[in-house]
Short mmCIF file of C-alpha atoms in Angstrom, two decimals:
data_model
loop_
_atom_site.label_atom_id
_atom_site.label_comp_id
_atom_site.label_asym_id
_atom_site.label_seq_id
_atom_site.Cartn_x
_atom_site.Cartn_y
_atom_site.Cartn_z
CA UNK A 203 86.40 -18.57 -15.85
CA UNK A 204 90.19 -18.03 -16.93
CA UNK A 205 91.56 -20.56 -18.78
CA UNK A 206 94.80 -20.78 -16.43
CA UNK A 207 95.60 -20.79 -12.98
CA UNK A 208 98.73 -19.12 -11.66
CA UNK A 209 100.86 -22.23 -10.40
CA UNK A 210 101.68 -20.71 -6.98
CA UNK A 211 98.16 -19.51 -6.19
CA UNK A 212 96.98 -23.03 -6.87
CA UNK A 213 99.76 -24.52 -4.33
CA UNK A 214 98.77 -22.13 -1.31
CA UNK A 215 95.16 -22.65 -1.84
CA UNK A 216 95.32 -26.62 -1.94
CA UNK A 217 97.91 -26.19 0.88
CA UNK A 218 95.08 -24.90 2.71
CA UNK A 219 92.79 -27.59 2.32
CA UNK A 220 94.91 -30.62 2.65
CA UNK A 221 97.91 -29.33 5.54
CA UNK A 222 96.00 -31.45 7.86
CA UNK A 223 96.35 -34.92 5.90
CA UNK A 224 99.94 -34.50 4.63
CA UNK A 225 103.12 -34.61 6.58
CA UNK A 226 103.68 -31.23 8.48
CA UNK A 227 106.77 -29.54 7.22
CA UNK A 228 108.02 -26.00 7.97
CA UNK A 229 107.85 -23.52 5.57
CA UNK A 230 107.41 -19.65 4.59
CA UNK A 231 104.48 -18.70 3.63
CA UNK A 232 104.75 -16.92 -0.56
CA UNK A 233 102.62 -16.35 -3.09
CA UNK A 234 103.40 -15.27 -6.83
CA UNK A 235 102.27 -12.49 -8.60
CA UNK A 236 98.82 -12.49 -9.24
CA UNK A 237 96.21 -9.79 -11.20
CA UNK A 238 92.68 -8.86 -9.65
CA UNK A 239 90.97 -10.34 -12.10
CA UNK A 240 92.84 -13.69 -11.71
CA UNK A 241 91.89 -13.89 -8.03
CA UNK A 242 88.36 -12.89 -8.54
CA UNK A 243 87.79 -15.60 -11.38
CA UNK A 244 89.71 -17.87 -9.35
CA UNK A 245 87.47 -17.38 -5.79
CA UNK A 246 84.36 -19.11 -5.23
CA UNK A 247 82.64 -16.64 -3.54
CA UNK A 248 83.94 -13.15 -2.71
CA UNK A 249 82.29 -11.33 -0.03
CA UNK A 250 82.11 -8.98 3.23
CA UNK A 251 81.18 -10.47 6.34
CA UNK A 252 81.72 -9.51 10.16
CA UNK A 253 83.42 -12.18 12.42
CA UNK A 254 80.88 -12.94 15.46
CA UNK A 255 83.14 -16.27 16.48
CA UNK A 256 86.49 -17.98 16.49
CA UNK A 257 86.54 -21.63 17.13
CA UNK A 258 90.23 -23.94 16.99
CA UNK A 259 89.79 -26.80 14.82
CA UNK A 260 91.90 -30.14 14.40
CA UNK A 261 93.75 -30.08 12.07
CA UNK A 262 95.92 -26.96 12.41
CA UNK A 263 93.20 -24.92 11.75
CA UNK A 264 90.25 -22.34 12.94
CA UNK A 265 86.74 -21.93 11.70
CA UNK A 266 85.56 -18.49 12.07
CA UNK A 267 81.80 -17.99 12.05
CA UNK A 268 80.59 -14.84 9.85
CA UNK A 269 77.68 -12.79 9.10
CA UNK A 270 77.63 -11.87 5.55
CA UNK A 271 77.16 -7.58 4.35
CA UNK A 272 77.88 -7.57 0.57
CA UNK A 273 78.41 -9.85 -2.02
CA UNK A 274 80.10 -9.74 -5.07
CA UNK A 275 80.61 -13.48 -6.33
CA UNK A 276 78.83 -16.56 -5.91
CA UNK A 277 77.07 -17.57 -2.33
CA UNK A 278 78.43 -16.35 1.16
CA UNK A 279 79.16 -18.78 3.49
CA UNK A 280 78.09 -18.93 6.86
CA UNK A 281 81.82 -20.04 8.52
CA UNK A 282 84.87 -19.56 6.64
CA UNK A 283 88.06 -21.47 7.61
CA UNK A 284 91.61 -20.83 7.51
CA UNK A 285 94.67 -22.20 9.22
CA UNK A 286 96.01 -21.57 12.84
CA UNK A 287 99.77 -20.79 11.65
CA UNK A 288 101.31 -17.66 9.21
CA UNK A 289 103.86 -19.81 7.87
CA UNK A 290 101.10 -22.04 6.39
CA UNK A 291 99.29 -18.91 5.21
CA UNK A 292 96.49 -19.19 7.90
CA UNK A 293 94.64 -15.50 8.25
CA UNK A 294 94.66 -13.43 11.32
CA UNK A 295 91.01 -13.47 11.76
CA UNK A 296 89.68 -10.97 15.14
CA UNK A 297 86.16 -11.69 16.26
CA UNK A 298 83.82 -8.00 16.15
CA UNK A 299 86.05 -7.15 12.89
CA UNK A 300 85.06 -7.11 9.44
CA UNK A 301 86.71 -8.49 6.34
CA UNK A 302 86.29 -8.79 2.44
CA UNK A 303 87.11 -12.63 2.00
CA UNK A 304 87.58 -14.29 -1.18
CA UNK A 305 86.91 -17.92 -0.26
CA UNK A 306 87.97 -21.11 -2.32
CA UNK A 307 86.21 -24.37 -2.27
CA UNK A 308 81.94 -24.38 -1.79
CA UNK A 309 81.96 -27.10 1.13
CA UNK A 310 84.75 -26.20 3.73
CA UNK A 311 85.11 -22.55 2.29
CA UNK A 312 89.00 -21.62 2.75
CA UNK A 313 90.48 -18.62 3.16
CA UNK A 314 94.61 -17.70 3.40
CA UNK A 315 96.62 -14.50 4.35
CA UNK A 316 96.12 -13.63 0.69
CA UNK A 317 92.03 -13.56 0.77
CA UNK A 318 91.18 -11.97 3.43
CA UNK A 319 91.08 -8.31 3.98
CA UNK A 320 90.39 -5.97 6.91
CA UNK A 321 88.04 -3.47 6.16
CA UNK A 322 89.06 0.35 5.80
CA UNK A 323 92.85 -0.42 4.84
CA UNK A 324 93.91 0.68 1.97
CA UNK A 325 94.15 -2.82 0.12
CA UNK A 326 90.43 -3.50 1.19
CA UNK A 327 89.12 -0.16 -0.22
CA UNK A 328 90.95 -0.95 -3.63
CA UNK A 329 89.54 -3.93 -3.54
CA UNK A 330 86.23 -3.54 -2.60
CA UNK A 331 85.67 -0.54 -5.54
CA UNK A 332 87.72 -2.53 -8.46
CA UNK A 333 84.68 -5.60 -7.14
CA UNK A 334 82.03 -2.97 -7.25
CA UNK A 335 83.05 -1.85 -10.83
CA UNK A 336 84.08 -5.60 -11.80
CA UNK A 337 80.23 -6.29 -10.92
CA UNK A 338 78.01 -3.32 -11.29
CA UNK A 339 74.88 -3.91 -13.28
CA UNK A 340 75.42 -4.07 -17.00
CA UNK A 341 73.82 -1.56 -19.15
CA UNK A 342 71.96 -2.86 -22.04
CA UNK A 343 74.18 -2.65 -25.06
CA UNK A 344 73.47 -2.49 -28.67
CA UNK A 345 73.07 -5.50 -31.36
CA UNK A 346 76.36 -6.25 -32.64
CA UNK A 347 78.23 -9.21 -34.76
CA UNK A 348 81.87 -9.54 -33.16
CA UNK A 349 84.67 -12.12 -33.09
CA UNK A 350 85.58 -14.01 -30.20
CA UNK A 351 88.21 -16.54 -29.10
CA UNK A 352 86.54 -19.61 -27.80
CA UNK A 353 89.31 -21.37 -25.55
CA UNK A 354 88.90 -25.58 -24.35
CA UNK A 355 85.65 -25.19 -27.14
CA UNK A 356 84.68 -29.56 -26.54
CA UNK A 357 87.28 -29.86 -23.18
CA UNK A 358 84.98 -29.11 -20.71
CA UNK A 359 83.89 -32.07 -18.92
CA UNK A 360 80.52 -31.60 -16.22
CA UNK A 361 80.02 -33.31 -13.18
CA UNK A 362 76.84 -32.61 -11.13
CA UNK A 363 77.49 -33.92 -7.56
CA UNK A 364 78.93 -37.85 -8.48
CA UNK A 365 77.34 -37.70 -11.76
CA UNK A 366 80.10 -37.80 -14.43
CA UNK A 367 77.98 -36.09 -17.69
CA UNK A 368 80.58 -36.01 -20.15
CA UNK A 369 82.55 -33.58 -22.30
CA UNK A 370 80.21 -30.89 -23.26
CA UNK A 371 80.97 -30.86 -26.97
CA UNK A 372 80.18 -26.91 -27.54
CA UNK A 373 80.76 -25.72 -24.71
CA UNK A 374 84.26 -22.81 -24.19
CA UNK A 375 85.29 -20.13 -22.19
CA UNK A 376 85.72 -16.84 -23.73
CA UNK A 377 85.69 -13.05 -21.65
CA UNK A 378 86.34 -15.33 -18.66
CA UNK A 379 83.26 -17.41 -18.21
CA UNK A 380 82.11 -20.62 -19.23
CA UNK A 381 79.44 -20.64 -22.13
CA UNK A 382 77.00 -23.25 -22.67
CA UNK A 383 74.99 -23.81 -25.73
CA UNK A 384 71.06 -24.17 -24.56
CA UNK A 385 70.22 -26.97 -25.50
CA UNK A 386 73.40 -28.02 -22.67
CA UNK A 387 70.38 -27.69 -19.67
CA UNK A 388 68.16 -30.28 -21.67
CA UNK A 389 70.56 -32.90 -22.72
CA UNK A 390 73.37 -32.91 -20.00
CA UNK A 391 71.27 -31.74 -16.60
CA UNK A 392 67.23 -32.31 -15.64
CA UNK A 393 66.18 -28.73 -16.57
CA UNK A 394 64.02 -27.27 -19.76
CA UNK A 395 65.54 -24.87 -21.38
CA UNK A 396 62.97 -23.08 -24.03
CA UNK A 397 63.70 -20.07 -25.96
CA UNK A 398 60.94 -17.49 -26.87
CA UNK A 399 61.80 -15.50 -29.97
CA UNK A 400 59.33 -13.24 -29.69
CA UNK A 401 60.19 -11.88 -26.52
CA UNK A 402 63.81 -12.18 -26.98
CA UNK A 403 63.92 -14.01 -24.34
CA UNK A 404 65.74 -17.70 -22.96
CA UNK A 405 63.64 -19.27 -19.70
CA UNK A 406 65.25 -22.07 -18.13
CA UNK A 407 63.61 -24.29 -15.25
CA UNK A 408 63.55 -27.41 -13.30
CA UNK A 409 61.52 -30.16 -14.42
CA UNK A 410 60.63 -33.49 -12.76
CA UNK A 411 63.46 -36.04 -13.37
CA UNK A 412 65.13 -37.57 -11.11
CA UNK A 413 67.34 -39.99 -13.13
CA UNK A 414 70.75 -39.31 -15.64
CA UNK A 415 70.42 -41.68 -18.59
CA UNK A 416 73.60 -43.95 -19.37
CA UNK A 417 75.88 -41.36 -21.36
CA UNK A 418 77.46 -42.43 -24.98
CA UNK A 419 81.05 -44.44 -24.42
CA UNK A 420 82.05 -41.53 -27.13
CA UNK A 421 80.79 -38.61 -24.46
CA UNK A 422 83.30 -39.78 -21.84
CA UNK A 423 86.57 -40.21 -24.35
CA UNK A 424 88.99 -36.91 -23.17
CA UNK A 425 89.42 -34.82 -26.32
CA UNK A 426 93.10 -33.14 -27.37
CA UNK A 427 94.08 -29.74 -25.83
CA UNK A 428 93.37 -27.48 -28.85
CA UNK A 429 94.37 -23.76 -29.45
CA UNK A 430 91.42 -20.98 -28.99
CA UNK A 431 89.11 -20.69 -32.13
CA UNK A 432 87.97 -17.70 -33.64
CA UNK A 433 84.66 -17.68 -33.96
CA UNK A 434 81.40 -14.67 -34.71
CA UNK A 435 79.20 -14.02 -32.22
CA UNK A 436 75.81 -12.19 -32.47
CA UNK A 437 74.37 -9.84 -29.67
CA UNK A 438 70.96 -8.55 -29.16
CA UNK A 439 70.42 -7.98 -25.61
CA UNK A 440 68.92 -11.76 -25.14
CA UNK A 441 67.29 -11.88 -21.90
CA UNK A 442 67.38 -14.74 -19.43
CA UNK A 443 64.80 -15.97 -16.67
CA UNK A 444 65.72 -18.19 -14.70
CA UNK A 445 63.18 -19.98 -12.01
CA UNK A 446 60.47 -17.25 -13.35
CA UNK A 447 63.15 -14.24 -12.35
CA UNK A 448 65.24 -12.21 -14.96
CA UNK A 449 68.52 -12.03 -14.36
CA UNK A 450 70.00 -8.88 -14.01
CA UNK A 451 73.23 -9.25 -13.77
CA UNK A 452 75.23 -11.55 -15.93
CA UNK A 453 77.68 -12.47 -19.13
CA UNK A 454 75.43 -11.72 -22.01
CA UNK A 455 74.52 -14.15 -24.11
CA UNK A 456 75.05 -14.41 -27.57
CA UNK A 457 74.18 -16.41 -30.85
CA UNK A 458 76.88 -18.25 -32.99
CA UNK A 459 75.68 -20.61 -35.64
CA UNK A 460 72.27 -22.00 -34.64
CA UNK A 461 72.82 -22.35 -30.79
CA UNK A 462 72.69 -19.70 -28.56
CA UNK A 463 75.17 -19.43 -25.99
CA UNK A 464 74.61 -18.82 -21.96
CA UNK A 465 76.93 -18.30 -18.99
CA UNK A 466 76.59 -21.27 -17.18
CA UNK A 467 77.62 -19.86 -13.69
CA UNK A 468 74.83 -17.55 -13.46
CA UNK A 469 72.60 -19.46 -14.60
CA UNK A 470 73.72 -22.66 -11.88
CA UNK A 471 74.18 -20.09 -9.33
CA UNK A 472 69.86 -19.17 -9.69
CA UNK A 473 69.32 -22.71 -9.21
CA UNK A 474 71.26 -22.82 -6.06
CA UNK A 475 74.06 -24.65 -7.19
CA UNK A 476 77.76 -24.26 -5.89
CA UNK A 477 80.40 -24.19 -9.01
CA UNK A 478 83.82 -25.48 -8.76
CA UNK A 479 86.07 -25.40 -11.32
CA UNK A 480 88.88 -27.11 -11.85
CA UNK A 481 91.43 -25.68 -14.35
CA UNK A 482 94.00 -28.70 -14.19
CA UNK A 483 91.36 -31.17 -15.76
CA UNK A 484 89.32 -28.39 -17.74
CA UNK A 485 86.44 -29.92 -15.32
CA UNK A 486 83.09 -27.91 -13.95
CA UNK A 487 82.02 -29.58 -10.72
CA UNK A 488 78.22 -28.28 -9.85
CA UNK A 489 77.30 -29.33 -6.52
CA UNK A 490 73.71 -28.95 -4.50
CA UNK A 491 74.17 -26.96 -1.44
CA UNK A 492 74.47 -28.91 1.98
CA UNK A 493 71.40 -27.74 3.53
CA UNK A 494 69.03 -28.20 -0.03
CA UNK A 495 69.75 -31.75 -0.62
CA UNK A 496 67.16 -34.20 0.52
CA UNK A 497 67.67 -37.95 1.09
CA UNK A 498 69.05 -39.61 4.81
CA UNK A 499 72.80 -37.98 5.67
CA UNK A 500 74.48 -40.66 7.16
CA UNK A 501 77.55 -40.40 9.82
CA UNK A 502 81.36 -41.85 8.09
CA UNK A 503 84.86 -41.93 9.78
CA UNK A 504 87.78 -42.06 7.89
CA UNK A 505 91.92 -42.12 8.45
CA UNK A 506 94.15 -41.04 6.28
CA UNK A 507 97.34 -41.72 5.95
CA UNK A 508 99.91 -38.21 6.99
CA UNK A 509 102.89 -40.42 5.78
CA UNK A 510 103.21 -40.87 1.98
CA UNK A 511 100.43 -41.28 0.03
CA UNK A 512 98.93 -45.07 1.24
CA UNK A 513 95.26 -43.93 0.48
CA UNK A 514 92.44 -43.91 3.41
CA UNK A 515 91.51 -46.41 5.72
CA UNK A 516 87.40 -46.13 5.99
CA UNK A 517 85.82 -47.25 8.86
CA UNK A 518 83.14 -49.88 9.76
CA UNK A 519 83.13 -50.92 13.14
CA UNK A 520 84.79 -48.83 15.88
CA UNK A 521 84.95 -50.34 19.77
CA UNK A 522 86.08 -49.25 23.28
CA UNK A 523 89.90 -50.91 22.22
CA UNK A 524 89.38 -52.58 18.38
CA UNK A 525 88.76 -50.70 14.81
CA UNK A 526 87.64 -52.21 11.25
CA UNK A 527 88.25 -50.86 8.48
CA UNK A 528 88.54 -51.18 4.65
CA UNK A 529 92.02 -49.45 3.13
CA UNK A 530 91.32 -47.89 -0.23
CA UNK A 531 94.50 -47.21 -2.29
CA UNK A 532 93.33 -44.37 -5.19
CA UNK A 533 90.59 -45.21 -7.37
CA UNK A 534 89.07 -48.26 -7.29
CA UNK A 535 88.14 -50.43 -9.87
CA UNK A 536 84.43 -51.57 -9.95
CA UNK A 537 84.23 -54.96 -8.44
CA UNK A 538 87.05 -55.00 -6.26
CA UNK A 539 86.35 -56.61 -3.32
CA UNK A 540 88.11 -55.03 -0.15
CA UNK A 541 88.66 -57.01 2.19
CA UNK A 542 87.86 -55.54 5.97
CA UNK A 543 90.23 -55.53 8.48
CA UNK A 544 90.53 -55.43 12.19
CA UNK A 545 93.09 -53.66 14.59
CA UNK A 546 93.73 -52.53 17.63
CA UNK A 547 92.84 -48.83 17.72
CA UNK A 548 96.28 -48.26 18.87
CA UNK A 549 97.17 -48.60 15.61
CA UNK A 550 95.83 -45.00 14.19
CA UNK A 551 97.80 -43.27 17.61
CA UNK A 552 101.24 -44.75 16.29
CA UNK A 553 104.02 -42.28 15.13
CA UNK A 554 106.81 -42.34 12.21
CA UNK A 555 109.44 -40.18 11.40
CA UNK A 556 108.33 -37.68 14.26
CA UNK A 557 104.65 -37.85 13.17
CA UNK A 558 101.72 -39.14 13.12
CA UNK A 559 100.96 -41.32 10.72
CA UNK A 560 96.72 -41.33 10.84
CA UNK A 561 95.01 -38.15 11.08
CA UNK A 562 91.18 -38.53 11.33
CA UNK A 563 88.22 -37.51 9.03
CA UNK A 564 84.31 -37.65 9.60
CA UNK A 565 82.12 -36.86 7.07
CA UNK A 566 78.26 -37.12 6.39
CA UNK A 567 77.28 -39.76 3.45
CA UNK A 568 74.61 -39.20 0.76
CA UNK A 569 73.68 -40.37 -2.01
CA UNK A 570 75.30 -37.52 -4.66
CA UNK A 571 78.42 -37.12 -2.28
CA UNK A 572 80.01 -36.85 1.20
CA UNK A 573 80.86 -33.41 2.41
CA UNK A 574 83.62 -33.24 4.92
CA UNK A 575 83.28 -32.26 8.97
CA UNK A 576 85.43 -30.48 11.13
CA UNK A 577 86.48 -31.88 14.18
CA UNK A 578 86.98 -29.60 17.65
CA UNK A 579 90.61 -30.47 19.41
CA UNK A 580 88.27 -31.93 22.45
CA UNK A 581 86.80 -34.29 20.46
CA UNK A 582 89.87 -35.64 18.95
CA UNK A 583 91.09 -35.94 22.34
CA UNK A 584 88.43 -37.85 23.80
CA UNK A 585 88.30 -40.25 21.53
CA UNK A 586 91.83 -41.26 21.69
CA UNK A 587 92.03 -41.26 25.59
CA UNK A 588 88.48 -42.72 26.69
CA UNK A 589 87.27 -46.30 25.66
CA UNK A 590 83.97 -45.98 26.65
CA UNK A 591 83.65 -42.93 24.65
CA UNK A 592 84.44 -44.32 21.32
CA UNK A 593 81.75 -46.87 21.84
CA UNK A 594 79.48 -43.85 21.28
CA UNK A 595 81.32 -43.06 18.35
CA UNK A 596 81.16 -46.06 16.76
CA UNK A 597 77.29 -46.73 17.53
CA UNK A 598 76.33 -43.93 15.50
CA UNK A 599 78.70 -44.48 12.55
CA UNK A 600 76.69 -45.22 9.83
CA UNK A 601 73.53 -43.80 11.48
CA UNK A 602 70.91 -41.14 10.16
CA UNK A 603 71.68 -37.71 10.83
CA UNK A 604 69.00 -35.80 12.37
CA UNK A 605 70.86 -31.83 11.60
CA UNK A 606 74.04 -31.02 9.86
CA UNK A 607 76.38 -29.95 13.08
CA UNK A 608 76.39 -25.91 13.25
CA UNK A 609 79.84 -25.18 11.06
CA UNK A 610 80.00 -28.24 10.79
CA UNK A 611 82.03 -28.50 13.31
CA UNK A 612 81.78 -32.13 15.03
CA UNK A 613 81.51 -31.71 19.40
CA UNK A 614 81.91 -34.09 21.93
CA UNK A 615 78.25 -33.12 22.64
CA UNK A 616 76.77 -34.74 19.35
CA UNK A 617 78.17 -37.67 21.03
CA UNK A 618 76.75 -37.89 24.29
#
């Protein structure tokens, strides 16, 4: 991971995921200089993959189903999704083509003008060799002692799922990737982490807990932006299993002091997790894929707010002409007491300033997080034109889930 993003490459991809819950404005689409390394360390998964669907989605936006070829970074999603207008950097996606996309975000992956590629142009082929270099299988390389600049060494704070886990005290980046001291899977996740000398050889697995213990006050207290530290690292070809595999391709490892060092997105990557990073708040976000996480996935419906920044109104009851709902302003404070309230549901249809001022959100609950749906045009429609209609909707908010919708793309038919 690099230890800066490029401000303008962080502005079109968030304008990506939130255009549909801020006010609409006009605007050119622009993007600053960026390297190729930059936008590979910046993606979260980079791969080829030919369109077989097209589907508008509210809103502003189009989900494009894909079948995956080659991939070069993290886990290829099965949709991608982008926005329906150029000016708001949306990509001119053709169904029967195929692109190399680098997608951000691992839930509602996102792709702009910028990311996505038709194959056999010119950019594409540069791309898609400088990736196939950038990731080609690394040769064994000698032992060797060399210095290193450890950048953020003790910023890094780890979140798995809702889980805050603290600042990991040893952990840096350095040669673009996030390092991890072993003894990180033991004490900050549920995994054993065991090194075997005489093999030269790390194995790291899951293990049976379920359960994060309370963390130390002291863990959770935000350390000062330092500058990078020099410090001597030793390499000798350490190998790493992870799940009973070897890893073949990865960021070696290396020993500094009396802890050995790992890559930590290879290694989360094996397990199946999804890794976000987020350079603002020197954070690492590693989240269970959608269709792996167990427990009941429960139906949520939210509003927010497209004019300023009033927070989101989430739903509890919803009827053929009346909605309740509970408005959350930021972060709550634990034990706050919101108060529901009840409206008519021509409330979330009124306009200001040319706009509306609700745009709707459903999600599905769990325990570890809620992962956001997208909502088909016809949907949105129906449920602000036909009463009877949102009394379906609102008898199965809060109800069990039987299958994730395909995309996740929320019909009038899981409705009916």
């Amino acid at each position: 991971m690099k230890g800066r993003i490029p401000g303008l490459l962080c502005f079109v991809c968030l304008l990506g995921l939130f255009v549909g819950f801020m006010t609409p404005t006009a605007y050119a689409c622009s993007r600053g200089p960026t390297t190729l390394e930059e936008d590979f360390l910046e993606a979260s998964a980079i791969f080829t993959a030919k369109v077989t669907s097209v589907d508008a989605v509210y809103p502003s936006q189009k989900a494009a189903v894909v079948e995956p070829d080659k991939v070069f970074k993290g886990q290829s999603p099965a949709f991608v999704v982008t926005n329906d207008d150029s000016d708001q950097c949306g990509a001119s996606i053709e169904v029967g083509e195929t692109y190399l996309f680098y997608s951000h975000r691992w839930d509602l992956p996102y792709v702009s003008v910028f990311d996505t590629h038709l194959l056999g142009t010119e950019r594409a082929e540069k791309l898609t060799q400088w990736l196939s270099d950038r990731t080609e299988k690394q040769q064994p390389k000698p032992p060797r002692t060399e210095t290193i600049l450890a950048h953020r060494q003790g910023e890094i704070r780890v979140f798995f799922e809702r889980h805050d886990r603290g600042y990991s005290k040893k952990s840096f980046i350095t040669s673009n990737s996030i390092y991890v001291p072993l003894s990180f899977f033991n004490d900050t996740l549920w995994h054993s982490a065991d090194w075997n000398e005489e093999r030269n050889e790390i194995v790291i697995d899951a293990t049976n807990r379920l359960e994060f213990e309370e963390l130390d006050p002291d863990d959770l207290l935000a350390p000062h932006r330092g500058a990078p530290k020099e410090i001597s690292a030793a390499y000798n070809d350490i190998k790493i299993k992870v799940k009973s595999e070897t890893l073949l391709e990865h960021p070696e490892a290396f020993v500094s002091g009396d802890e050995i060092f790992v890559p930590l997105r290879a290694i989360a990557e094996k397990f199946g997790y999804e890794v976000e990073w987020i350079d603002s708040s020197s954070s690492v976000i590693l989240h269970l894929a959608l269709e792996q996480q167990s427990g009941p996935k429960t139906l949520g419906m939210r509003y927010t707010n497209n004019i300023g920044l009033e927070g989101n109104l989430e739903i509890e009851r919803l009827t053929a002409n009346e909605i309740t709902y509970r408005a959350y302003h930021g972060h709550l404070q634990k034990g706050i007491d919101v108060k529901p309230e009840t409206v008519p549901f021509a409330e979330m249809l009124k306009e200001e300033l040319g706009y509306r001022k609700y745009g709707v959100q459903f999600y599905l609950k769990m325990d570890k997080q809620d992962i956001r749906l997208l909502v088909s045009y016809e949907l949105l429609r129906k449920i602000e034109s036909d009463a009877s209609f949102r009394e379906k909707v609102g008898a199965k908010l809060g109800e069990p889930v039987s299958e994730i919708p395909r995309n996740r793309i929320l019909t009038i038919r899981d409705f009916e």
